[in-house]
Coordinates of C-alpha atoms and ligand atoms in Angstrom, one line a residue:
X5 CA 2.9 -14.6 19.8
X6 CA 4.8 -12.2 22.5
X7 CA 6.9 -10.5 20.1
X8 CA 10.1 -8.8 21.3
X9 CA 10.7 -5.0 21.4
X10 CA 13.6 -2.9 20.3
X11 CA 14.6 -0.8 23.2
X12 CA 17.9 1.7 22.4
X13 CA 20.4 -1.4 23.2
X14 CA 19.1 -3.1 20.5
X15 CA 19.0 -0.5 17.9
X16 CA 22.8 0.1 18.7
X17 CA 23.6 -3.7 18.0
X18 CA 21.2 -3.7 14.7
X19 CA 23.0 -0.3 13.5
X20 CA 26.4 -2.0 14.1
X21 CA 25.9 -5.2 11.7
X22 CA 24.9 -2.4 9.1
X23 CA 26.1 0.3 6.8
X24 CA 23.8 2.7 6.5
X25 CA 22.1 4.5 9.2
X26 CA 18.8 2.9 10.6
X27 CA 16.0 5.4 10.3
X28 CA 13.4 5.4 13.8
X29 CA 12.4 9.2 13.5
X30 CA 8.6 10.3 13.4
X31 CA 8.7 11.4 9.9
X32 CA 10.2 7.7 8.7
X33 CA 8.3 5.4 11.0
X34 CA 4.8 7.6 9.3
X35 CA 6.3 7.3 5.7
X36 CA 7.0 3.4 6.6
X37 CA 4.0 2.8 7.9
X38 CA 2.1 2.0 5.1
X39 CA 1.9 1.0 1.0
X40 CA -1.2 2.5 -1.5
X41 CA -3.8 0.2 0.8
X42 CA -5.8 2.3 2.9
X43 CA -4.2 4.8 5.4
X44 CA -6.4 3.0 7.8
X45 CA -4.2 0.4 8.3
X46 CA -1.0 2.1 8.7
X47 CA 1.6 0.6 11.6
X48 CA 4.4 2.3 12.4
X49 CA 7.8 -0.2 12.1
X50 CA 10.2 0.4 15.5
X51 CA 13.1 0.8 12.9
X52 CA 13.3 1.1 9.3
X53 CA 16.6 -0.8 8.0
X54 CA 18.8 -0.3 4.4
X55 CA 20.5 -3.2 3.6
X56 CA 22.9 -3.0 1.0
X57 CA 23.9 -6.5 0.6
X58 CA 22.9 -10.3 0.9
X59 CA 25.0 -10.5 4.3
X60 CA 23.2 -7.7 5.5
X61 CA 19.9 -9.0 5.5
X62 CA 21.1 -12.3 7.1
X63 CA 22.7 -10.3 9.6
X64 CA 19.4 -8.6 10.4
X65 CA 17.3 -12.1 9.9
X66 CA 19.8 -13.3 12.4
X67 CA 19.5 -10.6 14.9
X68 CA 15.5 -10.6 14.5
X69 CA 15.8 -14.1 15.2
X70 CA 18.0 -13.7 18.2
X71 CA 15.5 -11.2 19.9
X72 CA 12.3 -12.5 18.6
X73 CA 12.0 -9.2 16.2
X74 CA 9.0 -8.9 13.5
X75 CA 10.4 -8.3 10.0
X76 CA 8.4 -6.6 7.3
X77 CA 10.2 -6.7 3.7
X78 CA 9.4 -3.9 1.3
X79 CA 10.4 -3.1 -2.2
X80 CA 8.9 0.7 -3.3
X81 CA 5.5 0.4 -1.1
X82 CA 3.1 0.6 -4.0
X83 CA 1.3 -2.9 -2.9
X84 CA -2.4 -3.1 -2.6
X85 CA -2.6 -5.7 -0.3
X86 CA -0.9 -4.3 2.8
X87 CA 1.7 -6.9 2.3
X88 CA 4.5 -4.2 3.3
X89 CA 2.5 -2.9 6.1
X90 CA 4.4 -3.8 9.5
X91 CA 1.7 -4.9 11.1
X92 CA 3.6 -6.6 13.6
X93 CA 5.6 -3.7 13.9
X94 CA 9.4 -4.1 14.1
X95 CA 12.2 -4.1 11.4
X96 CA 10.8 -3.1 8.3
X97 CA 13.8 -4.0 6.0
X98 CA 13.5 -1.7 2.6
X99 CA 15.2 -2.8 -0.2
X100 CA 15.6 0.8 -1.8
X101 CA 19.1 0.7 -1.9
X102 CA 19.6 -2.4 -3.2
X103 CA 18.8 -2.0 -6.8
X104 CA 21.8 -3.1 -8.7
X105 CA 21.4 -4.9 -11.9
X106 CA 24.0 -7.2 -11.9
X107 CA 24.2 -9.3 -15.3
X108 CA 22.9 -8.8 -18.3
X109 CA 23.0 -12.4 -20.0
X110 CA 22.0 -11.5 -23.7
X111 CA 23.1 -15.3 -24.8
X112 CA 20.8 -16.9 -22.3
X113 CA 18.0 -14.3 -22.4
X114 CA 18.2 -14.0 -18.7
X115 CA 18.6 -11.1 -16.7
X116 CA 19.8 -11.2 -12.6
X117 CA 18.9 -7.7 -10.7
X118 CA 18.5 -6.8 -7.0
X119 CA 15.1 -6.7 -5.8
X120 CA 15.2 -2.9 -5.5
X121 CA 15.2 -2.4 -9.2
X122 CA 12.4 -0.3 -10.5
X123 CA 10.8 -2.9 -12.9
X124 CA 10.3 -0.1 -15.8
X125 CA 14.1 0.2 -15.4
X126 CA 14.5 -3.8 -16.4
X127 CA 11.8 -3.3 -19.1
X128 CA 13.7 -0.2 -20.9
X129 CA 17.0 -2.4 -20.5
X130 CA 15.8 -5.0 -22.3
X131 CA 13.8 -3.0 -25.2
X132 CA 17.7 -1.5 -26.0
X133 CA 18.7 -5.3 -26.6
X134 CA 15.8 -5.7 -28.3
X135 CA 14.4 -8.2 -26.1
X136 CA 11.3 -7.7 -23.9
X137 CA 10.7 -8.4 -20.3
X138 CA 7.3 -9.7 -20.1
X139 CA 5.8 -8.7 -16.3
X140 CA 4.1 -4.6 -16.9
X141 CA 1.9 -3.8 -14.0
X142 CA 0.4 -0.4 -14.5
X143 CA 2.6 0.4 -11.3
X144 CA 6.3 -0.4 -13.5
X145 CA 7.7 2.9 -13.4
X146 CA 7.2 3.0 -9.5
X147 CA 7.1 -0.5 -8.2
X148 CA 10.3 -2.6 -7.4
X149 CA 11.1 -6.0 -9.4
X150 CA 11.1 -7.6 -5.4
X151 CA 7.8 -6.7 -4.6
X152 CA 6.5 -7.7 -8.4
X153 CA 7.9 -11.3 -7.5
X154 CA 6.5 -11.3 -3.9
X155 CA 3.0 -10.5 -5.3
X156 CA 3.4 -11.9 -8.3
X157 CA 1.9 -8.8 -10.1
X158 CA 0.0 -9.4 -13.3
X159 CA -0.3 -6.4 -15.4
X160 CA -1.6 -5.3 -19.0
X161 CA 0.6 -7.8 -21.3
X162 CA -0.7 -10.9 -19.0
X163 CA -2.9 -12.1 -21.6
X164 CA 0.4 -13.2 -23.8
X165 CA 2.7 -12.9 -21.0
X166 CA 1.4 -13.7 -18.1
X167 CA 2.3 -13.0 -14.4
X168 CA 5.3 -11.7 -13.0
X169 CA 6.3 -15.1 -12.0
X170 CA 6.1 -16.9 -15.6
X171 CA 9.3 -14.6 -15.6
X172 CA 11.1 -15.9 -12.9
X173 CA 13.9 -18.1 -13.4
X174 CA 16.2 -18.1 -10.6
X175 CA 16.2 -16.6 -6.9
X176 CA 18.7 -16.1 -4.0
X177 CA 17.0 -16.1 -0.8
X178 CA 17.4 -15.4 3.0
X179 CA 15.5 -17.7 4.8
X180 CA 14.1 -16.7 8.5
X181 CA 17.0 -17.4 10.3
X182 CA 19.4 -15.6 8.2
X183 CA 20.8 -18.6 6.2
X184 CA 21.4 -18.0 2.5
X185 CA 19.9 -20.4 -0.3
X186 CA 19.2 -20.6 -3.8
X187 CA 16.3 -22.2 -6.3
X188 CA 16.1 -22.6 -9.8
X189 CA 18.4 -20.8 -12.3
X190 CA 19.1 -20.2 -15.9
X191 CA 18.2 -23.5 -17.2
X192 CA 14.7 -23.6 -18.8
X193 CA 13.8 -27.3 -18.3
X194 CA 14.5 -27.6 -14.6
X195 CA 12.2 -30.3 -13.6
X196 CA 13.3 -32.2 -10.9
X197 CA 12.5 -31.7 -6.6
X198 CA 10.1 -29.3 -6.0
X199 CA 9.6 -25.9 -7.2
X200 CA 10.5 -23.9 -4.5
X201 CA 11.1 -21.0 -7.3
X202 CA 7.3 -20.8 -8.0
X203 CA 6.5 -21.6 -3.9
X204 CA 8.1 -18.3 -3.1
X205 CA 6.8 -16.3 -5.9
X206 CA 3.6 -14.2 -4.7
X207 CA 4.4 -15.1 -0.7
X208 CA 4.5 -12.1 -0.2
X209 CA 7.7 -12.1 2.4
X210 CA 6.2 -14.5 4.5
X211 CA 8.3 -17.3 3.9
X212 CA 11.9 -16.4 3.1
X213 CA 13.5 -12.8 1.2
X214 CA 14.1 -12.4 -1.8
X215 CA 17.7 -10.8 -2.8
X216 CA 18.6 -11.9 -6.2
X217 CA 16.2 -12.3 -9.0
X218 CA 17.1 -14.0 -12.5
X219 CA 14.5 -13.3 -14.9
X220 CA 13.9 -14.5 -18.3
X221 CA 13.7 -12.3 -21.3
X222 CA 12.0 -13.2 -24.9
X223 CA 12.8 -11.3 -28.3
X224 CA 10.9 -8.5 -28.5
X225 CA 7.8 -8.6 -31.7
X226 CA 8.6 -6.2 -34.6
X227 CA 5.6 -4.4 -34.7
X228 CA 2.3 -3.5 -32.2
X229 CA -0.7 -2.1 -32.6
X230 CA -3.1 -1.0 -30.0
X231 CA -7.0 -0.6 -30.9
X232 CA -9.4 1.3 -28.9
X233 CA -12.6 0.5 -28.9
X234 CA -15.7 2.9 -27.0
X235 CA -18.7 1.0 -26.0
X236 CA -22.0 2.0 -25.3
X237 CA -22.2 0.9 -21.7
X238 CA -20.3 -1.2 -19.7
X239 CA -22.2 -4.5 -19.8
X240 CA -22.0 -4.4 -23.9
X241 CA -18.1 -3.9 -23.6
X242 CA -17.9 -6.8 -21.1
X243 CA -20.1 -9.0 -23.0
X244 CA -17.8 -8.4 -26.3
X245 CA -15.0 -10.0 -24.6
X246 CA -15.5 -13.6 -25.3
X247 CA -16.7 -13.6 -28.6
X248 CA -13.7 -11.1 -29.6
X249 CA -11.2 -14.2 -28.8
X250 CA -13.1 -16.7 -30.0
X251 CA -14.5 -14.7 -32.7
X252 CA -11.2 -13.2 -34.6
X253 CA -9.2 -16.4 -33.3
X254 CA -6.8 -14.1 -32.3
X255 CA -5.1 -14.2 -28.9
X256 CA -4.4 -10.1 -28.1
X257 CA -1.0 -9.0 -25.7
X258 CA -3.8 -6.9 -24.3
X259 CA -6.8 -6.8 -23.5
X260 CA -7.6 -3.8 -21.1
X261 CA -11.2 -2.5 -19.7
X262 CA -11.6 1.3 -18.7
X263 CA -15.4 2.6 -17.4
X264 CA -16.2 5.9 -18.5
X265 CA -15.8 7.2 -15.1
X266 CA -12.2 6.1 -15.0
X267 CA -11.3 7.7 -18.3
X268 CA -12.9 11.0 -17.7
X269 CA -10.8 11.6 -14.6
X270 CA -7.3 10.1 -16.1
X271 CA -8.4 12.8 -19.2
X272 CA -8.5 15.7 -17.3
X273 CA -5.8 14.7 -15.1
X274 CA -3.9 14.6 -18.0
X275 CA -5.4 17.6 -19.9
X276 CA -5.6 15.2 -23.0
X277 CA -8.5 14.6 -25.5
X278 CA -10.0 10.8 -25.5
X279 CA -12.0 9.7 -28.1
X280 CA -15.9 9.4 -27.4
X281 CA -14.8 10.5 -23.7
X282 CA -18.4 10.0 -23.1
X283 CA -18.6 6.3 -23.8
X284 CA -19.9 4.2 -20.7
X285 CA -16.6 2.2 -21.4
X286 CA -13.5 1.3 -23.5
X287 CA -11.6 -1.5 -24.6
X288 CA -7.8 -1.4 -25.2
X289 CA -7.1 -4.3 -27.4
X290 CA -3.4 -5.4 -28.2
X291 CA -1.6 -7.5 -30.8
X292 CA 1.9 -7.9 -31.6
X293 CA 3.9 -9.9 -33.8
X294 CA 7.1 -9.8 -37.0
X295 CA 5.2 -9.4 -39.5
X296 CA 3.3 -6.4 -40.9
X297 CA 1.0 -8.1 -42.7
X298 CA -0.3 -10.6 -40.1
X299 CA -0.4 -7.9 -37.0
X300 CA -3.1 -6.3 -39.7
X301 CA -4.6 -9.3 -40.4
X302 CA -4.8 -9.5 -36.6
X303 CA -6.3 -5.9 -35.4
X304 CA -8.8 -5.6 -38.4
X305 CA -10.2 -8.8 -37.4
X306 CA -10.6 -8.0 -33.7
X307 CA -11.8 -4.9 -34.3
X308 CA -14.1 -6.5 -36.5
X309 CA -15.4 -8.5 -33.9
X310 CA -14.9 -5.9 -31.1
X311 CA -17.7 -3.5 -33.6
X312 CA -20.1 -6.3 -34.1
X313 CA -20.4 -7.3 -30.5
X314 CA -21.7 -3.3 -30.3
X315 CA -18.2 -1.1 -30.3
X316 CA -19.0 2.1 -31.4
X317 CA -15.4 2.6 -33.3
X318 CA -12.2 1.1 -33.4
X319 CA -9.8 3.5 -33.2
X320 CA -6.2 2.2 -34.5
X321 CA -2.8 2.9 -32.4
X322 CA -0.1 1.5 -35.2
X323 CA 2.5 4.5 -33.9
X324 CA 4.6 4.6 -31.0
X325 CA 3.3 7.7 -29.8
X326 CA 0.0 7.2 -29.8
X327 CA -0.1 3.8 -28.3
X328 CA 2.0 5.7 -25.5
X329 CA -0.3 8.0 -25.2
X330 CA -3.3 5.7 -24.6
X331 CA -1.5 3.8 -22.2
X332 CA -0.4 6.3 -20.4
X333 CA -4.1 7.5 -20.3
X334 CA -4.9 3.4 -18.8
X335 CA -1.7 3.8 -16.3
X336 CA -3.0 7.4 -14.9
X337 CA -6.0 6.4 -13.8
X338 CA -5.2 5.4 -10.3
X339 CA -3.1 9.3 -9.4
X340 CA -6.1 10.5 -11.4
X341 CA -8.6 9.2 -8.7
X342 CA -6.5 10.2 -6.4
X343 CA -6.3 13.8 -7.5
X344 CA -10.1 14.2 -7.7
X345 CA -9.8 12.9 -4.2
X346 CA -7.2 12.8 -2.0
X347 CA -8.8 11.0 0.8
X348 CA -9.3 7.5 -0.8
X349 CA -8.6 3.6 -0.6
X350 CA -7.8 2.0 -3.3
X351 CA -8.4 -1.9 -3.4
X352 CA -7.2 -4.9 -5.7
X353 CA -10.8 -7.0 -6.3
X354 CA -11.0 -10.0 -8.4
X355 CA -14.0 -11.1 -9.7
X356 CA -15.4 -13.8 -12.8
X357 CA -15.2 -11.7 -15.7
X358 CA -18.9 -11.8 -16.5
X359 CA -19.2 -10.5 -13.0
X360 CA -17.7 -7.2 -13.8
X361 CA -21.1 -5.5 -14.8
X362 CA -22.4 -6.3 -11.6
X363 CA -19.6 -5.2 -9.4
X364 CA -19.1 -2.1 -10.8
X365 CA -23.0 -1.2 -10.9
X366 CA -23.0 -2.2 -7.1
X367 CA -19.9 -0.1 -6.3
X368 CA -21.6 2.7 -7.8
X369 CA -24.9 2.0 -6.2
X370 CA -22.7 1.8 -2.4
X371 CA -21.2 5.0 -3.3
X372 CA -24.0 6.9 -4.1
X373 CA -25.8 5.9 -0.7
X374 CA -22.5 6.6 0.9
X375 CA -22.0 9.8 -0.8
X376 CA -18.4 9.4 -2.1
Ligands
FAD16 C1 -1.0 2.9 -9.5 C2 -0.8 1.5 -9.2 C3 -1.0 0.5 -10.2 C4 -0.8 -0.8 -10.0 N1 -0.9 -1.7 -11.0 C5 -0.8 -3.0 -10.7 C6 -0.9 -4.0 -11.8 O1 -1.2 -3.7 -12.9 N2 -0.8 -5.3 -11.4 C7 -0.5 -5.7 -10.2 O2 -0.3 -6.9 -9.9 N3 -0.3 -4.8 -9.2 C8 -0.5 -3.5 -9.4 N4 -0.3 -2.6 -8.4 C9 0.1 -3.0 -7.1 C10 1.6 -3.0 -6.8 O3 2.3 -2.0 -7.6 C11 2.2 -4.4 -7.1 O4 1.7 -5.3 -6.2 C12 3.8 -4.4 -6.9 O5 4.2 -5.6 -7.2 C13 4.3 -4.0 -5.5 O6 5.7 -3.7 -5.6 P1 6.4 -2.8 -4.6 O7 7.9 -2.8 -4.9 O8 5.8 -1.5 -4.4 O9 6.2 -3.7 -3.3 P2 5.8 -3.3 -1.8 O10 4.4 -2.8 -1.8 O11 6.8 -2.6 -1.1 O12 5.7 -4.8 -1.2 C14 4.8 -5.7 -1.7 C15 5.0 -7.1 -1.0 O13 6.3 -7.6 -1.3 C16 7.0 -7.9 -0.2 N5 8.4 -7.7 -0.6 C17 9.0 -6.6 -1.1 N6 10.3 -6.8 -1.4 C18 10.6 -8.1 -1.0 C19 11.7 -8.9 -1.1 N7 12.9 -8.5 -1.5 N8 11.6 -10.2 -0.6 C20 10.4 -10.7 -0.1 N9 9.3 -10.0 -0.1 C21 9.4 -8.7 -0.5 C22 6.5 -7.0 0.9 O14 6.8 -7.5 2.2 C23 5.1 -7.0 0.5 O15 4.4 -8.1 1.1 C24 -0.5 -1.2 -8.6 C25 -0.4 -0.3 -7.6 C26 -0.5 1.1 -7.9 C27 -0.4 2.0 -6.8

């Protein structure tokens, strides 16, 4: 495809459809270049664009249109699959200013925010209604509730909650050519045509963008507590996750894996103490629910399990502070890497579960012939 170019003309007629001022110096077109996927495949956009409304973006979808324009969406650029990369180069059409939440629905559970919203934001909103928003990629405090739907980003509570789009109620969306449209809404049984809700969700901007987002929220559980569980090696803490399910016939929130490696730099990053830092790997185990009694019932039979499939200890969270603390651990462990080193690429790979052993023993045996 012979895309078109934005020559000076062009960027005067884009500015004048907008509010704020388009952005095409060096130091802009770099930082717009690229999300957390490799620096390698940076491309610089022509023009970086701030919409601050729905018109706005069909104003630019209609001009793009008009002159045959690539248009990259982006919500905060933490993506790992160079989905806001402007490859084509182009508009790229950030959303950072658009991050309004605009109704809080407490009788309906729902919740309708701009894309630009920083998803920890949405999460903290709900906790002070007591209610929960489910999605919680380790990314929540940085990412944008735009680009969780357009990737539809799992995240440590997908066990229970699942991905971002099990969330998603309701969207307002400009398609290609600028026209406005709308799918779904706050009705839980909504049943009939197609499910263009769930077609969007993870398309990662190809297909249409997203400006409105209504998102479901459940009551939040009375009580959590966290377990962490050190293992040996990482093939005995991989092994033990089956049986810890099937075993305790308990379903966890959580169920998050840690190699030693991993810990060990998101421990000094954080100049905090881990137990048995050593440990070739940990498990972070989960459970919530009303009552005290049955979240007990719950952990001590896990972490019954969790020992007998070769845990060396099972260290109970049951405060706020210290389940914080261990997730905050599990959330640093991606700046941690990148501390240690600051030339890196950092890759989403999804493999069988039982595979994990072997892809992390390979990785290890690449990077030692590679010297990394
Ligand atoms: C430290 C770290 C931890 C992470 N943890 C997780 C995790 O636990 N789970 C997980 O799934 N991911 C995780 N990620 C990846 C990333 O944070 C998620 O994919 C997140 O959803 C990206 O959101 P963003 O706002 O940064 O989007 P961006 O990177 O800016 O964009 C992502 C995609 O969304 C599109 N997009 C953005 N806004 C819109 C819009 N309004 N309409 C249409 N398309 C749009 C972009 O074009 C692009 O294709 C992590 C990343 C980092 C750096």
């Amino acid at each position: 495809m012979n895309y078109g170019r934005l020559n000076a003309d062009l960027i005067e007629e884009l500015q004048s459809l907008l509010n704020i001022p388009v952005k095409y110096d060096e130091e802009s077109l770099d930082r717009y270049s690229r999300d957390e996927t490799a620096e390698l495949k940076a491309v610089r956009p022509e023009v970086v664009t701030f919409p601050v409304s729905t018109e706005e973006v069909s104003e630019i979808m209609k001009f793009a249109n008009r002159h045959l324009i690539p248009v990259t969406p982006r919500g905060a650029g933490t993506g790992l699959s160079g989905g806001a990369v402007p490859s084509y180069r182009g508009i790229v059409m950030s959303f950072e200013k658009m991050n309004r939440i605009l109704e809080f629905d407490e009788a309906n559970m729902m919740i309708t925010v701009e894309p630009g919203v920083i998803t920890g934001e949405i999460q903290k909103l709900a906790d002070r209604h007591n209610l929960v928003y489910g999605g919680d990629p380790c990314s929540s405090e940085s990412s944008s509730i735009g680009g969780n739907v357009a990737e539809n980003a799992g995240g440590n509570k997908v066990m229970k909650y699942g991905p971002t789009g099990y969330h998603v109620y309701g969207l307002e969306v400009v398609l290609p050519s600028g026209e406005v449209t709308y799918f779904g809404g706050k009705r839980l049984k909504d049943v009939s045509g197609l499910d263009f809700v769930h077609l969007m969700v993870g398309s990662e901007g190809t297909l249409g963008i997203v400006t409105k987002i209504t998102l479901r929220l459940l009551p939040k559980p009375k009580y959590s507590v966290a377990l962490l569980v050190p293992y040996p090696d990482i093939d005995t803490a991989i092994a033990a996750v089956p049986g810890l399910m099937s075993g305790s016939g308990v379903v966890p929130t959580s169920l998050e894996f840690m190699d030693g490696s991993s810990i060990r730099a998101a421990c000094s990053f954080l100049n905090i103490e881990f137990p048995y830092a050593d440990a070739g790997a940990h498990l972070i185990i989960e459970v919530e629910g009303n009552s005290k009694d049955a979240v007990f019932d719950d952990y001590v039979k896990l972490g019954e399990a969790a020992i007998e499939a070769g845990g060396l200890e099972a260290f109970v969270a049951d405060n706020r502070n210290t389940r914080d603390k261990l997730w905050k651990a599990r959330k640093s462990i991606a700046e941690a890497l990148a501390a240690i080193s600051p030339v890196h690429s950092m890759e989403d790979v999804s493999v069988p579960m039982a595979n994990i052993p072997k892809l992390i023993n390979r990785s290890e045996e690449i990077a030692k012939k590679r010297g990394l």
